[in-house]
């Protein structure tokens, strides 16, 4: 099939044809209750797909609710949203489930993903280790967004970086997953990181 931007009669690209935006898959990941669903919902330009279920007594002793006792729902499969960055770039956002028993879904969700935002909660920072390790082991570029909950202890970017033992080049950003501009800024930081990594990649001989 010919490209919509290609003029078959002249064999040239048609500058007046509509430009097709590049589609990029991005994961919004992290532990249980860090704000993944909130972030996708805050930033998506379409009605987000959510697979949330009520937390019931069945999860007692299975899900660690310490620090997030007021949480009443949980993602059991994925969240999905979309945001257009500009006329050349559209991001498709896939929020991962946070509980350990649903982590088998991460491999499928991460297939084809260009990068990830790992959300962290300073009330339960140790819960971020597994997500960081997941992407480091698979070589998927990521940035860490520290979701600043109202009642959470405050730490500097460098303190979070040291606590998570991150690579010096991994971006860390303080953010508010409820705020559209803040969430969008986290995605822009990730995209800048991906562009920088692409520029550092060796050129095949």
CSV table of C-alpha atoms in Angstrom, one decimal:
chain,number,residue,atom,x,y,z
A,1,UNK,CA,0.0,0.0,0.0
A,2,UNK,CA,1.4,3.4,-1.0
A,3,UNK,CA,2.0,6.0,1.7
A,4,UNK,CA,-0.6,8.8,2.0
A,5,UNK,CA,2.3,11.2,1.7
A,6,UNK,CA,3.5,9.7,-1.6
A,7,UNK,CA,2.6,11.1,-5.0
A,8,UNK,CA,2.6,8.0,-7.3
A,9,UNK,CA,2.4,10.1,-10.5
A,10,UNK,CA,5.6,12.0,-9.9
A,11,UNK,CA,7.3,9.5,-7.7
A,12,UNK,CA,7.8,12.2,-5.0
A,13,UNK,CA,6.5,12.8,-1.5
A,14,UNK,CA,3.6,15.2,-1.5
A,15,UNK,CA,4.2,18.0,1.0
A,16,UNK,CA,0.5,18.9,1.0
A,17,UNK,CA,-0.6,15.4,2.1
A,18,UNK,CA,-1.6,15.0,5.7
A,19,UNK,CA,1.3,14.1,8.0
A,20,UNK,CA,1.0,10.8,9.8
A,21,UNK,CA,1.9,11.0,13.5
A,22,UNK,CA,4.3,8.4,14.9
A,23,UNK,CA,2.6,6.2,17.5
A,24,UNK,CA,4.6,5.2,20.6
A,25,UNK,CA,3.7,2.8,23.3
A,26,UNK,CA,4.6,3.9,26.8
A,27,UNK,CA,4.1,2.1,30.1
A,28,UNK,CA,2.9,3.7,33.3
A,29,UNK,CA,4.3,1.3,35.9
A,30,UNK,CA,5.0,0.9,39.6
A,31,UNK,CA,3.9,-0.8,42.8
A,32,UNK,CA,0.4,-1.0,44.3
A,33,UNK,CA,-1.3,2.3,44.9
A,34,UNK,CA,1.3,4.6,43.5
A,35,UNK,CA,-1.1,6.5,41.2
A,36,UNK,CA,-0.9,4.8,37.8
A,37,UNK,CA,-4.6,4.8,37.1
A,38,UNK,CA,-4.8,8.4,38.3
A,39,UNK,CA,-2.0,9.5,36.0
A,40,UNK,CA,-3.5,7.8,32.9
A,41,UNK,CA,-6.9,9.3,33.7
A,42,UNK,CA,-5.5,12.8,34.3
A,43,UNK,CA,-3.6,13.0,31.0
A,44,UNK,CA,-5.6,10.9,28.5
A,45,UNK,CA,-7.4,12.9,25.8
A,46,UNK,CA,-9.8,10.0,25.3
A,47,UNK,CA,-12.0,8.4,27.9
A,48,UNK,CA,-9.5,6.0,29.5
A,49,UNK,CA,-10.1,2.3,29.7
A,50,UNK,CA,-9.8,1.1,33.3
A,51,UNK,CA,-10.1,-2.4,34.7
A,52,UNK,CA,-10.6,-1.5,38.3
A,53,UNK,CA,-12.3,-3.7,40.9
A,54,UNK,CA,-13.2,-3.1,44.5
A,55,UNK,CA,-10.8,-4.3,47.1
A,56,UNK,CA,-12.6,-6.8,49.2
A,57,UNK,CA,-11.8,-8.9,52.3
A,58,UNK,CA,-10.6,-11.6,49.9
A,59,UNK,CA,-7.4,-9.6,49.4
A,60,UNK,CA,-6.8,-9.3,53.1
A,61,UNK,CA,-3.4,-10.7,53.8
A,62,UNK,CA,-2.6,-10.8,50.1
A,63,UNK,CA,-2.3,-7.2,49.2
A,64,UNK,CA,-0.1,-4.9,51.3
A,65,UNK,CA,-2.3,-1.9,52.1
A,66,UNK,CA,0.1,-0.3,54.6
A,67,UNK,CA,0.4,3.4,53.8
A,68,UNK,CA,-2.6,3.3,51.4
A,69,UNK,CA,-5.3,2.1,53.8
A,70,UNK,CA,-7.9,4.5,52.1
A,71,UNK,CA,-7.5,2.8,48.7
A,72,UNK,CA,-10.8,1.0,47.7
A,73,UNK,CA,-10.2,-0.1,44.1
A,74,UNK,CA,-7.3,-1.7,42.3
A,75,UNK,CA,-6.4,-2.3,38.7
A,76,UNK,CA,-6.6,-6.0,37.7
A,77,UNK,CA,-5.5,-5.9,34.1
A,78,UNK,CA,-4.5,-2.5,32.6
A,79,UNK,CA,-5.3,1.1,32.2
A,80,UNK,CA,-5.2,2.6,28.7
A,81,UNK,CA,-5.2,6.1,27.4
A,82,UNK,CA,-3.8,8.3,24.6
A,83,UNK,CA,-2.2,11.7,24.4
A,84,UNK,CA,-1.1,13.7,21.3
A,85,UNK,CA,2.2,15.5,22.1
A,86,UNK,CA,2.2,17.3,18.7
A,87,UNK,CA,1.3,16.7,15.1
A,88,UNK,CA,4.2,14.2,14.7
A,89,UNK,CA,3.8,12.2,17.9
A,90,UNK,CA,1.0,10.3,19.7
A,91,UNK,CA,1.6,8.4,22.9
A,92,UNK,CA,-0.4,5.3,23.8
A,93,UNK,CA,-0.3,4.8,27.6
A,94,UNK,CA,-0.6,1.4,29.2
A,95,UNK,CA,-0.9,1.4,33.0
A,96,UNK,CA,0.2,-1.8,34.6
A,97,UNK,CA,-1.4,-3.6,37.6
A,98,UNK,CA,0.5,-3.1,40.8
A,99,UNK,CA,-0.2,-6.2,42.9
A,100,UNK,CA,2.4,-9.0,42.8
A,101,UNK,CA,-0.2,-11.6,41.8
A,102,UNK,CA,-0.9,-9.7,38.5
A,103,UNK,CA,2.7,-9.1,37.5
A,104,UNK,CA,2.5,-12.0,35.0
A,105,UNK,CA,0.7,-9.4,32.8
A,106,UNK,CA,3.7,-7.1,32.7
A,107,UNK,CA,5.6,-9.1,30.1
A,108,UNK,CA,2.6,-8.9,27.6
A,109,UNK,CA,2.0,-5.2,28.3
A,110,UNK,CA,5.7,-4.3,27.9
A,111,UNK,CA,5.9,-6.0,24.5
A,112,UNK,CA,6.7,-3.2,22.0
A,113,UNK,CA,6.9,-0.5,24.6
A,114,UNK,CA,9.5,2.2,23.8
A,115,UNK,CA,9.9,3.3,27.5
A,116,UNK,CA,8.2,3.6,30.9
A,117,UNK,CA,7.4,6.0,33.6
A,118,UNK,CA,7.9,4.2,37.0
A,119,UNK,CA,5.8,6.0,39.6
A,120,UNK,CA,7.2,5.9,43.1
A,121,UNK,CA,5.5,6.7,46.5
A,122,UNK,CA,7.8,8.0,49.2
A,123,UNK,CA,5.5,6.4,51.8
A,124,UNK,CA,6.4,3.0,50.4
A,125,UNK,CA,9.6,3.6,48.4
A,126,UNK,CA,10.8,0.0,48.8
A,127,UNK,CA,7.8,-1.0,46.6
A,128,UNK,CA,9.5,0.6,43.7
A,129,UNK,CA,12.5,-1.7,43.6
A,130,UNK,CA,10.7,-4.5,41.7
A,131,UNK,CA,9.5,-2.2,39.0
A,132,UNK,CA,13.0,-0.5,38.6
A,133,UNK,CA,14.6,-4.0,38.5
A,134,UNK,CA,12.1,-5.2,35.9
A,135,UNK,CA,12.9,-2.5,33.4
A,136,UNK,CA,16.7,-2.5,34.1
A,137,UNK,CA,16.8,-6.3,33.5
A,138,UNK,CA,15.0,-6.0,30.2
A,139,UNK,CA,16.8,-3.0,29.0
A,140,UNK,CA,13.7,-0.9,28.7
A,141,UNK,CA,14.5,2.8,29.2
A,142,UNK,CA,12.5,4.5,32.0
A,143,UNK,CA,12.3,7.5,34.2
A,144,UNK,CA,11.1,7.7,37.8
A,145,UNK,CA,8.2,10.0,38.7
A,146,UNK,CA,8.0,10.6,42.4
A,147,UNK,CA,4.2,11.1,43.0
A,148,UNK,CA,4.0,13.7,45.7
A,149,UNK,CA,1.1,12.6,47.9
A,150,UNK,CA,-0.2,15.2,50.3
A,151,UNK,CA,0.7,13.2,53.4
A,152,UNK,CA,3.9,11.7,52.1
A,153,UNK,CA,7.4,12.5,53.4
A,154,UNK,CA,9.3,14.9,51.2
A,155,UNK,CA,12.7,13.9,49.7
A,156,UNK,CA,14.9,15.5,47.1
A,157,UNK,CA,15.5,14.0,43.7
A,158,UNK,CA,19.0,13.0,44.7
A,159,UNK,CA,17.8,11.3,47.9
A,160,UNK,CA,15.3,9.3,45.8
A,161,UNK,CA,18.0,8.4,43.2
A,162,UNK,CA,20.3,7.2,46.0
A,163,UNK,CA,17.5,5.2,47.8
A,164,UNK,CA,16.6,3.4,44.5
A,165,UNK,CA,20.2,3.0,43.5
A,166,UNK,CA,19.5,4.4,40.0
A,167,UNK,CA,21.9,4.8,37.1
A,168,UNK,CA,23.1,8.5,37.1
A,169,UNK,CA,21.5,9.0,33.6
A,170,UNK,CA,18.0,7.8,34.7
A,171,UNK,CA,15.8,10.9,35.0
A,172,UNK,CA,14.0,11.4,38.3
A,173,UNK,CA,11.2,14.0,38.7
A,174,UNK,CA,8.9,15.1,41.4
A,175,UNK,CA,5.3,15.1,40.1
A,176,UNK,CA,1.6,15.1,40.9
A,177,UNK,CA,-0.2,12.3,39.0
A,178,UNK,CA,-3.5,14.2,39.5
A,179,UNK,CA,-2.3,17.2,37.6
A,180,UNK,CA,-2.5,17.0,33.8
A,181,UNK,CA,0.5,19.4,33.2
A,182,UNK,CA,2.6,17.6,35.8
A,183,UNK,CA,1.8,14.2,34.3
A,184,UNK,CA,2.5,15.5,30.8
A,185,UNK,CA,5.8,16.9,31.9
A,186,UNK,CA,6.9,13.5,33.2
A,187,UNK,CA,6.1,12.0,29.7
A,188,UNK,CA,8.1,14.8,28.0
A,189,UNK,CA,11.1,14.1,30.3
A,190,UNK,CA,10.8,10.4,29.3
A,191,UNK,CA,10.7,11.3,25.6
A,192,UNK,CA,13.8,13.6,26.0
A,193,UNK,CA,15.5,10.7,27.7
A,194,UNK,CA,14.7,8.3,24.9
A,195,UNK,CA,15.9,10.8,22.3
A,196,UNK,CA,19.2,11.2,24.2
A,197,UNK,CA,19.7,7.5,24.4
A,198,UNK,CA,19.0,7.1,20.7
A,199,UNK,CA,21.7,9.8,20.0
A,200,UNK,CA,24.2,7.9,22.2
A,201,UNK,CA,23.5,4.5,20.5
A,202,UNK,CA,26.4,3.3,18.3
A,203,UNK,CA,25.7,3.5,14.6
A,204,UNK,CA,25.8,0.1,12.9
A,205,UNK,CA,28.8,-0.3,10.6
